[in-house]
């Protein structure tokens, strides 16, 4: 490869969209540069999906070990070795990251450039190289996949205390005695239950009246009940006012109206959302339009306001999931390399909250469907009706599907139950194939699988 700075494609950020896109473009013969400032693979592999799910797995083992006697299996004292939990996490992350990096380095026509990129114009990017020095690269096509990072809320005293975020909490080498978590979103809930299972006392604080505001009330209430049952304290309707530290204790003052109280813990996790990494990109030099929260504005083909510049993944706002970033890559590949006409319009956005039991979600909630004034029917069934769940003694939660009252098609589902993400995906397949619910109700599934519960679910309608 020649050493010139003129490329046919530049990708900023090796996230879940940018990495496969760089290989596809290079594979098509375009001289391609992939610029990454930290580590290959982006958030998902290094700080998000992969490490959290390895640690969720450790937490599950801890929980099962404690419950062993109920299955007739007696163990000794349950002790948590956080250094081993962390090492297992690090090993899996390293293997994913190194595999990804090796594939990139082997790809012909592709330069992996480690450094921080910022725009100097609509077709030019300055890279401050991690190893020192800088390069100015130019290309007619630039793809931004620079992701997001944990936000730091404006909270009095926060900068003076050693708070954790979703990345640093996974590097702890011992179990916090009492973990206070600010924010009851997926970060707060997944880490909250995980550390409770590791042995911490856990308090989750949120300013909303209920957790999981985007989910149906019954789903959110059941999640809250499950977390309470696990011994997690939920403090809702509580606005954080200030944080202070005395010795090893961190004090968080929270108020509900005029009533304030101080929550004291040994560690504080701030999980109040994520902000886009646009601030370091100097997007104004290229004229790229941002929305009010700093996310890059794109149309349904992921084109930014500047011709030839595209954005993929979390940095464009909208649902922030790995599979969405990957699908953004597919849209761009289809349109630019296969002369297709793919868009983000109407794509299904499944997701899973990795508490135990999982919450798998797809399509409309009941509340959304009712707000659209649709004629719907709701099928709902507790997991205690699922033979497989009872057999493995994992029968917390329920499953629920929203069905069109006229043609019987499935509009959405929430599966809060053991392997809820997998069952949700079965319902997603039915939605993709536009199958009416009756096909699932009457299908022959292997017994005793979790999947066969769909036979039964669709005999449990509200009307
Ligand atoms: C704790 C946690 C758990 C999560 N769990 C899940 C899950 O279970 N399932 C799921 O679907 N999603 C999960 N997510 C979200 C998921 O990680 C992201 O949606 C996904 O990584 C997509 O990100 P992306 O492709 O937009 O970019 P990212 O993966 O964020 O990658 C962006 C890359 O750009 C680099 N970069 C940024 N600025 C520059 C610059 N100026 N120059 C060069 N490089 C730059 C960054 O270093 C980074 O490597 C989780 C996230 C977190 C934080």
Coordinates of C-alpha atoms and ligand atoms in Angstrom, one line a residue:
X1 CA 0.0 0.0 0.0
X2 CA 1.4 3.4 -0.8
X3 CA 1.9 5.9 2.0
X4 CA -0.2 8.8 0.5
X5 CA -2.9 10.5 2.4
X6 CA -5.4 10.3 -0.4
X7 CA -8.0 7.6 0.3
X8 CA -11.2 6.5 -1.4
X9 CA -12.9 6.0 2.0
X10 CA -12.2 7.1 5.5
X11 CA -13.9 5.6 8.5
X12 CA -13.7 7.4 11.9
X13 CA -14.1 4.9 14.8
X14 CA -13.9 1.2 14.7
X15 CA -17.3 0.5 16.3
X16 CA -19.9 -2.0 15.3
X17 CA -20.7 -0.4 12.0
X18 CA -17.3 1.1 11.0
X19 CA -15.2 -2.1 11.4
X20 CA -17.2 -4.3 9.0
X21 CA -17.7 -1.3 6.7
X22 CA -14.0 -0.7 6.4
X23 CA -13.4 -4.4 5.5
X24 CA -16.3 -4.3 2.9
X25 CA -15.0 -1.1 1.3
X26 CA -11.4 -2.3 1.2
X27 CA -12.6 -5.7 0.0
X28 CA -14.3 -4.0 -2.9
X29 CA -10.9 -2.5 -3.8
X30 CA -11.2 1.0 -2.4
X31 CA -8.2 2.4 -0.6
X32 CA -9.6 2.7 2.9
X33 CA -8.5 4.2 6.2
X34 CA -10.0 3.2 9.5
X35 CA -9.1 5.6 12.3
X36 CA -9.4 4.5 15.9
X37 CA -8.3 6.4 18.9
X38 CA -8.6 3.8 21.7
X39 CA -9.0 0.2 20.8
X40 CA -10.4 -1.8 18.0
X41 CA -14.0 -3.0 18.3
X42 CA -15.4 0.1 20.0
X43 CA -17.7 0.1 23.0
X44 CA -19.5 -3.2 22.5
X45 CA -16.5 -5.4 22.6
X46 CA -14.4 -3.4 25.0
X47 CA -16.7 -1.6 27.4
X48 CA -20.2 -2.6 26.6
X49 CA -22.0 -5.8 25.6
X50 CA -19.1 -8.3 25.8
X51 CA -17.6 -7.4 29.2
X52 CA -20.9 -6.8 30.9
X53 CA -22.3 -10.1 29.7
X54 CA -19.3 -12.0 30.9
X55 CA -19.8 -10.5 34.3
X56 CA -23.5 -11.1 34.2
X57 CA -22.6 -14.7 33.7
X58 CA -20.4 -14.7 36.8
X59 CA -23.2 -13.1 38.8
X60 CA -25.6 -15.8 37.6
X61 CA -23.2 -18.5 38.8
X62 CA -23.0 -16.8 42.2
X63 CA -26.8 -16.7 42.3
X64 CA -27.2 -20.3 41.3
X65 CA -24.5 -21.4 43.8
X66 CA -26.4 -19.7 46.6
X67 CA -29.6 -21.4 45.4
X68 CA -27.9 -24.7 45.0
X69 CA -29.5 -26.3 48.1
X70 CA -32.9 -25.8 46.6
X71 CA -31.9 -28.1 43.7
X72 CA -30.4 -30.5 46.1
X73 CA -26.8 -29.5 45.5
X74 CA -24.9 -28.3 48.5
X75 CA -21.8 -26.2 48.1
X76 CA -19.5 -24.7 50.6
X77 CA -19.2 -21.0 51.5
X78 CA -19.8 -18.8 48.5
X79 CA -16.9 -16.4 48.0
X80 CA -16.5 -13.9 45.3
X81 CA -13.1 -13.5 43.7
X82 CA -13.5 -10.2 41.8
X83 CA -10.0 -10.5 40.4
X84 CA -11.0 -13.8 38.7
X85 CA -14.3 -12.3 37.5
X86 CA -12.3 -9.4 36.1
X87 CA -9.6 -11.6 34.5
X88 CA -12.3 -13.7 32.8
X89 CA -13.8 -10.6 31.5
X90 CA -10.5 -9.2 30.3
X91 CA -9.5 -12.5 28.6
X92 CA -12.8 -12.6 26.6
X93 CA -12.6 -9.0 25.7
X94 CA -8.9 -9.4 24.6
X95 CA -9.7 -12.3 22.5
X96 CA -12.6 -10.6 20.7
X97 CA -10.6 -7.4 20.2
X98 CA -7.4 -9.1 19.1
X99 CA -9.4 -11.2 16.6
X100 CA -11.0 -8.2 15.2
X101 CA -7.7 -6.3 15.0
X102 CA -6.0 -9.2 13.3
X103 CA -8.7 -9.4 10.7
X104 CA -8.4 -5.7 10.0
X105 CA -4.6 -5.8 9.7
X106 CA -4.8 -8.7 7.2
X107 CA -7.3 -6.9 5.0
X108 CA -5.8 -5.7 1.7
X109 CA -6.4 -2.0 0.8
X110 CA -7.1 -1.2 4.5
X111 CA -4.9 1.0 6.7
X112 CA -5.8 0.8 10.4
X113 CA -4.6 4.1 11.8
X114 CA -4.4 4.5 15.6
X115 CA -5.1 8.1 16.5
X116 CA -7.7 10.7 17.1
X117 CA -9.5 12.1 14.1
X118 CA -11.1 15.5 13.6
X119 CA -12.4 17.3 10.5
X120 CA -10.5 20.0 8.8
X121 CA -12.9 20.3 6.0
X122 CA -15.7 18.3 4.3
X123 CA -13.2 16.0 2.6
X124 CA -10.3 16.1 5.0
X125 CA -9.5 14.7 8.4
X126 CA -6.6 15.4 10.7
X127 CA -5.3 12.4 12.7
X128 CA -3.3 13.0 15.8
X129 CA -1.4 9.7 15.8
X130 CA -1.3 7.8 19.1
X131 CA 2.4 7.1 18.5
X132 CA 3.1 10.8 17.9
X133 CA 2.9 13.1 14.9
X134 CA -0.1 13.7 12.7
X135 CA -1.5 13.1 9.3
X136 CA -4.1 14.9 7.2
X137 CA -6.1 12.4 5.2
X138 CA -8.5 13.2 2.4
X139 CA -11.3 11.3 0.8
X140 CA -14.5 11.9 -1.2
X141 CA -16.3 9.6 1.2
X142 CA -16.1 9.8 5.0
X143 CA -18.0 7.6 7.4
X144 CA -18.4 8.5 11.1
X145 CA -18.8 5.7 13.6
X146 CA -17.3 7.4 16.6
X147 CA -20.0 6.3 19.1
X148 CA -20.8 7.8 22.5
X149 CA -19.4 7.8 26.1
X150 CA -20.9 7.9 29.6
X151 CA -22.3 11.3 30.4
X152 CA -21.3 13.1 33.6
X153 CA -24.3 14.9 35.0
X154 CA -24.2 18.4 36.5
X155 CA -24.3 17.4 40.1
X156 CA -22.9 19.4 42.9
X157 CA -19.7 17.8 44.3
X158 CA -19.5 15.0 41.8
X159 CA -16.1 16.1 40.5
X160 CA -14.7 15.9 44.0
X161 CA -15.6 12.2 44.6
X162 CA -14.2 9.1 43.1
X163 CA -17.3 8.0 41.2
X164 CA -17.5 5.0 38.8
X165 CA -19.0 4.7 35.3
X166 CA -20.0 1.7 33.3
X167 CA -16.4 1.2 32.2
X168 CA -14.5 1.7 35.4
X169 CA -16.9 -0.4 37.5
X170 CA -15.8 -3.5 35.5
X171 CA -12.2 -2.9 36.6
X172 CA -12.9 -3.2 40.4
X173 CA -10.8 -5.8 42.1
X174 CA -13.1 -6.2 45.1
X175 CA -16.8 -6.2 45.8
X176 CA -18.1 -2.8 47.0
X177 CA -19.8 -3.0 50.3
X178 CA -22.6 -0.7 49.3
X179 CA -23.0 0.4 45.8
X180 CA -25.2 3.4 45.2
X181 CA -26.3 3.7 41.5
X182 CA -27.5 7.0 40.0
X183 CA -29.8 6.1 37.1
X184 CA -32.2 3.3 36.7
X185 CA -31.6 2.6 33.0
X186 CA -30.1 -0.5 31.5
X187 CA -26.6 0.3 32.9
X188 CA -28.0 0.8 36.4
X189 CA -30.2 -2.3 36.4
X190 CA -27.7 -4.7 34.9
X191 CA -24.9 -3.6 37.2
X192 CA -27.2 -3.3 40.1
X193 CA -28.4 -6.9 40.0
X194 CA -24.9 -8.1 39.1
X195 CA -23.2 -6.5 42.1
X196 CA -26.0 -7.5 44.4
X197 CA -25.3 -11.1 43.3
X198 CA -21.6 -10.5 43.9
X199 CA -22.5 -9.5 47.5
X200 CA -22.9 -5.8 47.6
X201 CA -25.8 -3.9 49.1
X202 CA -27.3 -2.0 46.2
X203 CA -29.4 1.2 46.1
X204 CA -30.6 2.4 42.7
X205 CA -31.8 6.0 42.5
X206 CA -33.8 7.5 39.7
X207 CA -35.6 10.8 39.3
X208 CA -38.5 9.1 37.4
X209 CA -41.6 7.9 39.2
X210 CA -41.0 4.5 37.8
X211 CA -38.2 2.7 36.1
X212 CA -38.1 1.8 32.4
X213 CA -40.4 4.6 31.4
X214 CA -40.4 3.4 27.8
X215 CA -41.8 0.0 28.8
X216 CA -45.4 -0.8 29.8
X217 CA -46.3 -0.1 33.4
X218 CA -46.9 -3.8 34.1
X219 CA -43.5 -4.8 32.7
X220 CA -41.7 -2.1 34.7
X221 CA -43.5 -3.0 37.9
X222 CA -42.6 -6.7 37.5
X223 CA -38.9 -5.7 36.9
X224 CA -39.0 -3.6 40.1
X225 CA -40.6 -6.5 42.0
X226 CA -37.9 -8.9 40.8
X227 CA -35.1 -6.5 41.8
X228 CA -36.8 -5.9 45.2
X229 CA -37.0 -9.6 45.7
X230 CA -33.3 -9.8 45.0
X231 CA -32.7 -7.3 47.8
X232 CA -32.1 -4.2 45.8
X233 CA -33.3 -0.9 47.2
X234 CA -35.1 1.2 44.6
X235 CA -35.4 4.9 45.3
X236 CA -37.7 6.5 42.7
X237 CA -38.9 10.0 42.2
X238 CA -35.6 11.1 43.8
X239 CA -33.6 13.9 42.3
X240 CA -29.9 13.9 43.1
X241 CA -28.9 17.2 44.6
X242 CA -25.3 16.8 45.8
X243 CA -22.6 14.3 46.6
X244 CA -20.0 14.5 49.3
X245 CA -17.4 12.1 50.7
X246 CA -16.2 11.5 54.3
X247 CA -13.5 8.9 54.6
X248 CA -14.6 5.8 52.6
X249 CA -18.2 6.8 52.5
X250 CA -19.9 8.6 49.7
X251 CA -23.1 10.5 50.6
X252 CA -25.7 11.2 47.9
X253 CA -28.4 13.7 48.8
X254 CA -31.6 13.0 47.0
X255 CA -34.8 15.0 47.2
X256 CA -38.5 14.3 46.4
X257 CA -40.1 17.7 46.3
X258 CA -39.0 19.4 49.5
X259 CA -38.2 16.1 51.3
X260 CA -34.5 15.3 51.2
X261 CA -32.5 12.3 52.5
X262 CA -28.9 11.3 52.4
X263 CA -28.0 7.9 50.9
X264 CA -24.6 6.7 52.1
X265 CA -22.6 4.0 50.3
X266 CA -19.1 2.9 49.7
X267 CA -19.1 3.4 46.0
X268 CA -21.1 5.5 43.5
X269 CA -21.9 4.4 40.0
X270 CA -23.1 7.1 37.7
X271 CA -25.3 5.6 34.9
X272 CA -27.2 8.6 33.7
X273 CA -26.9 8.1 29.9
X274 CA -24.4 8.6 27.2
X275 CA -23.3 11.6 25.2
X276 CA -22.1 11.5 21.5
X277 CA -18.4 11.7 20.7
X278 CA -19.0 14.6 18.3
X279 CA -17.4 17.2 20.5
X280 CA -13.9 16.1 19.6
X281 CA -14.6 15.8 15.9
X282 CA -14.7 19.4 14.9
X283 CA -17.7 18.7 12.7
X284 CA -18.3 22.4 12.1
X285 CA -15.2 22.4 9.9
X286 CA -17.0 20.0 7.6
X287 CA -20.4 21.7 8.0
X288 CA -22.1 18.6 9.5
X289 CA -25.4 19.4 11.2
X290 CA -26.0 18.2 14.8
X291 CA -29.2 17.9 16.7
X292 CA -29.8 19.8 20.0
X293 CA -28.0 17.1 22.0
X294 CA -25.0 16.9 19.8
X295 CA -25.9 13.8 17.8
X296 CA -25.2 13.9 14.0
X297 CA -28.4 14.4 12.0
X298 CA -28.9 11.8 9.3
X299 CA -31.6 10.9 6.9
X300 CA -33.0 7.4 6.4
X301 CA -30.1 6.5 4.3
X302 CA -27.6 7.7 7.0
X303 CA -26.5 10.6 4.9
X304 CA -25.5 13.6 6.9
X305 CA -26.1 17.2 5.9
X306 CA -22.9 17.1 3.9
X307 CA -22.7 15.1 0.6
X308 CA -20.3 12.2 0.9
X309 CA -20.3 12.1 4.7
X310 CA -22.3 9.4 6.5
X311 CA -22.9 8.5 10.1
X312 CA -23.5 5.1 11.7
X313 CA -24.3 3.8 15.1
X314 CA -24.8 5.6 18.4
X315 CA -23.4 8.9 17.2
X316 CA -26.4 9.5 15.0
X317 CA -28.8 9.2 18.0
X318 CA -31.8 6.9 18.0
X319 CA -31.6 3.3 19.4
X320 CA -28.1 2.7 20.7
X321 CA -27.5 -1.0 20.1
X322 CA -24.8 -3.0 18.5
X323 CA -27.2 -4.7 16.1
X324 CA -28.5 -1.3 15.0
X325 CA -24.9 0.0 14.3
X326 CA -24.3 -3.2 12.4
X327 CA -27.4 -2.8 10.4
X328 CA -26.4 0.8 9.6
X329 CA -23.3 -0.8 8.0
X330 CA -25.5 -3.1 5.9
X331 CA -27.7 -0.1 4.7
X332 CA -24.6 1.7 3.6
X333 CA -23.1 -1.3 1.9
X334 CA -26.3 -2.0 0.1
X335 CA -26.7 1.6 -1.2
X336 CA -23.1 2.4 -2.0
X337 CA -21.7 -1.0 -3.1
X338 CA -24.7 -2.9 -4.4
X339 CA -26.6 0.0 -5.9
X340 CA -29.5 -0.9 -3.6
X341 CA -32.1 1.3 -1.9
X342 CA -31.9 0.4 1.8
X343 CA -33.2 2.7 4.5
X344 CA -33.7 2.8 8.3
X345 CA -37.4 3.2 7.8
X346 CA -39.6 0.6 9.4
X347 CA -36.8 -1.6 10.6
X348 CA -37.5 -3.6 13.7
X349 CA -35.5 -2.7 16.8
X350 CA -35.3 -5.6 19.1
X351 CA -33.4 -5.3 22.4
X352 CA -32.8 -7.3 25.5
X353 CA -32.2 -6.0 29.0
X354 CA -29.7 -8.5 30.6
X355 CA -31.1 -8.6 34.1
X356 CA -32.1 -12.1 35.3
X357 CA -34.6 -13.0 34.1
X358 CA -34.0 -11.2 30.8
X359 CA -36.4 -8.7 29.4
X360 CA -36.6 -9.2 25.6
X361 CA -38.5 -6.5 23.7
X362 CA -39.7 -6.1 20.2
X363 CA -42.1 -3.8 18.4
X364 CA -44.9 -1.8 20.0
X365 CA -45.6 -1.7 23.7
X366 CA -49.2 -2.0 24.7
X367 CA -49.2 1.7 25.6
X368 CA -47.8 2.7 22.2
X369 CA -50.4 0.5 20.4
X370 CA -53.3 2.0 22.4
X371 CA -51.9 5.5 21.8
X372 CA -52.3 4.8 18.1
X373 CA -55.9 3.9 18.7
X374 CA -55.4 0.5 17.1
X375 CA -57.8 -2.3 17.7
X376 CA -55.5 -4.7 19.6
X377 CA -55.7 -7.8 21.7
X378 CA -53.1 -8.5 24.4
X379 CA -52.0 -12.0 25.3
X380 CA -50.3 -12.3 28.7
X381 CA -49.1 -15.3 30.7
X382 CA -46.9 -15.7 33.8
X383 CA -43.7 -17.7 33.4
X384 CA -45.1 -20.1 36.1
X385 CA -47.2 -21.5 33.3
X386 CA -44.1 -22.5 31.3
X387 CA -43.1 -26.0 32.1
X388 CA -39.5 -25.5 31.1
X389 CA -39.2 -22.5 33.4
X390 CA -40.6 -24.4 36.3
X391 CA -38.4 -27.4 35.7
X392 CA -35.3 -25.3 35.9
X393 CA -36.7 -23.2 38.7
X394 CA -36.5 -19.9 36.8
X395 CA -40.2 -19.0 36.6
X396 CA -40.1 -15.3 37.5
X397 CA -41.7 -12.8 35.2
X398 CA -44.3 -13.0 32.4
X399 CA -44.6 -12.8 28.7
X400 CA -46.9 -10.5 26.8
X401 CA -47.7 -10.0 23.1
X402 CA -49.7 -7.3 21.4
X403 CA -51.7 -8.5 18.5
X404 CA -53.6 -6.7 15.8
X405 CA -57.3 -7.3 16.5
X406 CA -58.2 -7.5 12.8
X407 CA -55.5 -9.6 11.0
X408 CA -54.0 -11.3 14.1
X409 CA -50.4 -10.1 13.3
X410 CA -48.0 -9.6 16.2
X411 CA -47.3 -5.9 16.7
X412 CA -45.0 -6.2 19.7
X413 CA -43.9 -8.3 22.6
X414 CA -42.2 -8.2 26.0
X415 CA -40.8 -11.4 27.4
X416 CA -39.6 -11.0 30.9
X417 CA -38.5 -14.5 31.7
X418 CA -35.7 -16.9 31.6
X419 CA -33.9 -16.5 28.2
X420 CA -36.4 -13.8 27.4
X421 CA -34.2 -12.4 24.6
X422 CA -34.4 -15.7 22.8
X423 CA -38.2 -16.1 23.1
X424 CA -38.6 -12.5 22.0
X425 CA -36.5 -13.4 18.9
X426 CA -39.0 -16.2 18.0
X427 CA -41.8 -13.6 18.1
X428 CA -39.6 -11.3 16.0
X429 CA -39.3 -14.0 13.4
X430 CA -43.1 -14.3 13.3
X431 CA -43.3 -10.5 12.9
X432 CA -40.7 -10.6 10.1
X433 CA -42.7 -13.3 8.3
X434 CA -46.0 -11.5 8.9
X435 CA -47.4 -14.6 10.5
X436 CA -50.7 -14.3 12.4
X437 CA -50.4 -15.4 16.1
X438 CA -52.5 -18.5 15.3
X439 CA -49.5 -20.0 13.5
X440 CA -47.5 -19.9 16.7
X441 CA -50.5 -20.9 18.8
X442 CA -50.9 -24.0 16.7
X443 CA -47.3 -24.8 15.8
X444 CA -45.7 -28.1 17.1
X445 CA -42.6 -27.1 19.1
X446 CA -40.4 -29.5 20.9
X447 CA -41.3 -30.3 24.5
X448 CA -40.2 -29.1 26.9
X449 CA -38.6 -26.0 25.3
X450 CA -39.2 -22.4 26.3
X451 CA -40.4 -21.9 22.7
X452 CA -43.4 -24.1 23.2
X453 CA -44.7 -21.6 25.7
X454 CA -45.9 -19.6 22.6
X455 CA -48.6 -22.2 22.1
X456 CA -50.0 -21.4 25.5
X457 CA -49.3 -17.6 25.4
X458 CA -51.7 -17.2 22.5
X459 CA -54.5 -18.8 24.4
X460 CA -54.3 -16.2 27.1
X461 CA -55.9 -13.1 25.6
X462 CA -57.5 -10.3 27.6
X463 CA -60.5 -10.3 25.4
Ligands
LIG1 C1 -22.2 -1.0 29.7 C2 -22.8 -1.1 28.3 C3 -23.5 -2.3 28.0 C4 -24.0 -2.4 26.7 N1 -24.7 -3.6 26.4 C5 -25.2 -3.7 25.2 C6 -25.9 -4.9 24.8 O1 -26.0 -5.9 25.6 N2 -26.4 -5.0 23.6 C7 -26.3 -4.0 22.7 O2 -26.8 -4.1 21.6 N3 -25.7 -2.9 23.0 C8 -25.2 -2.7 24.2 N4 -24.5 -1.5 24.5 C9 -24.4 -0.5 23.5 C10 -23.4 -0.8 22.4 O3 -22.2 -1.0 23.0 C11 -23.3 0.3 21.3 O4 -24.6 0.6 20.9 C12 -22.5 -0.2 20.2 O5 -21.1 -0.4 20.6 C13 -22.5 0.6 18.9 O6 -21.6 1.6 19.0 P1 -21.1 2.3 17.7 O7 -20.9 1.4 16.6 O8 -21.9 3.5 17.5 O9 -19.7 2.9 18.2 P2 -18.7 2.4 19.3 O10 -18.8 0.9 19.5 O11 -19.0 3.3 20.5 O12 -17.3 2.7 18.7 C14 -16.9 4.0 18.5 C15 -15.4 4.0 18.4 O13 -15.0 5.3 17.9 C16 -13.8 5.7 18.5 N5 -13.7 7.1 18.4 C17 -14.5 8.1 19.0 N6 -14.0 9.3 18.6 C18 -13.0 9.1 17.8 C19 -12.1 10.0 17.1 N7 -12.3 11.3 17.2 N8 -11.1 9.5 16.4 C20 -10.9 8.2 16.3 N9 -11.7 7.3 16.9 C21 -12.7 7.7 17.7 C22 -14.0 5.2 19.9 O14 -12.7 5.0 20.6 C23 -14.7 3.8 19.7 O15 -13.8 2.8 19.6 C24 -23.9 -1.4 25.7 C25 -23.2 -0.2 26.1 C26 -22.7 -0.1 27.3 C27 -21.9 1.2 27.6

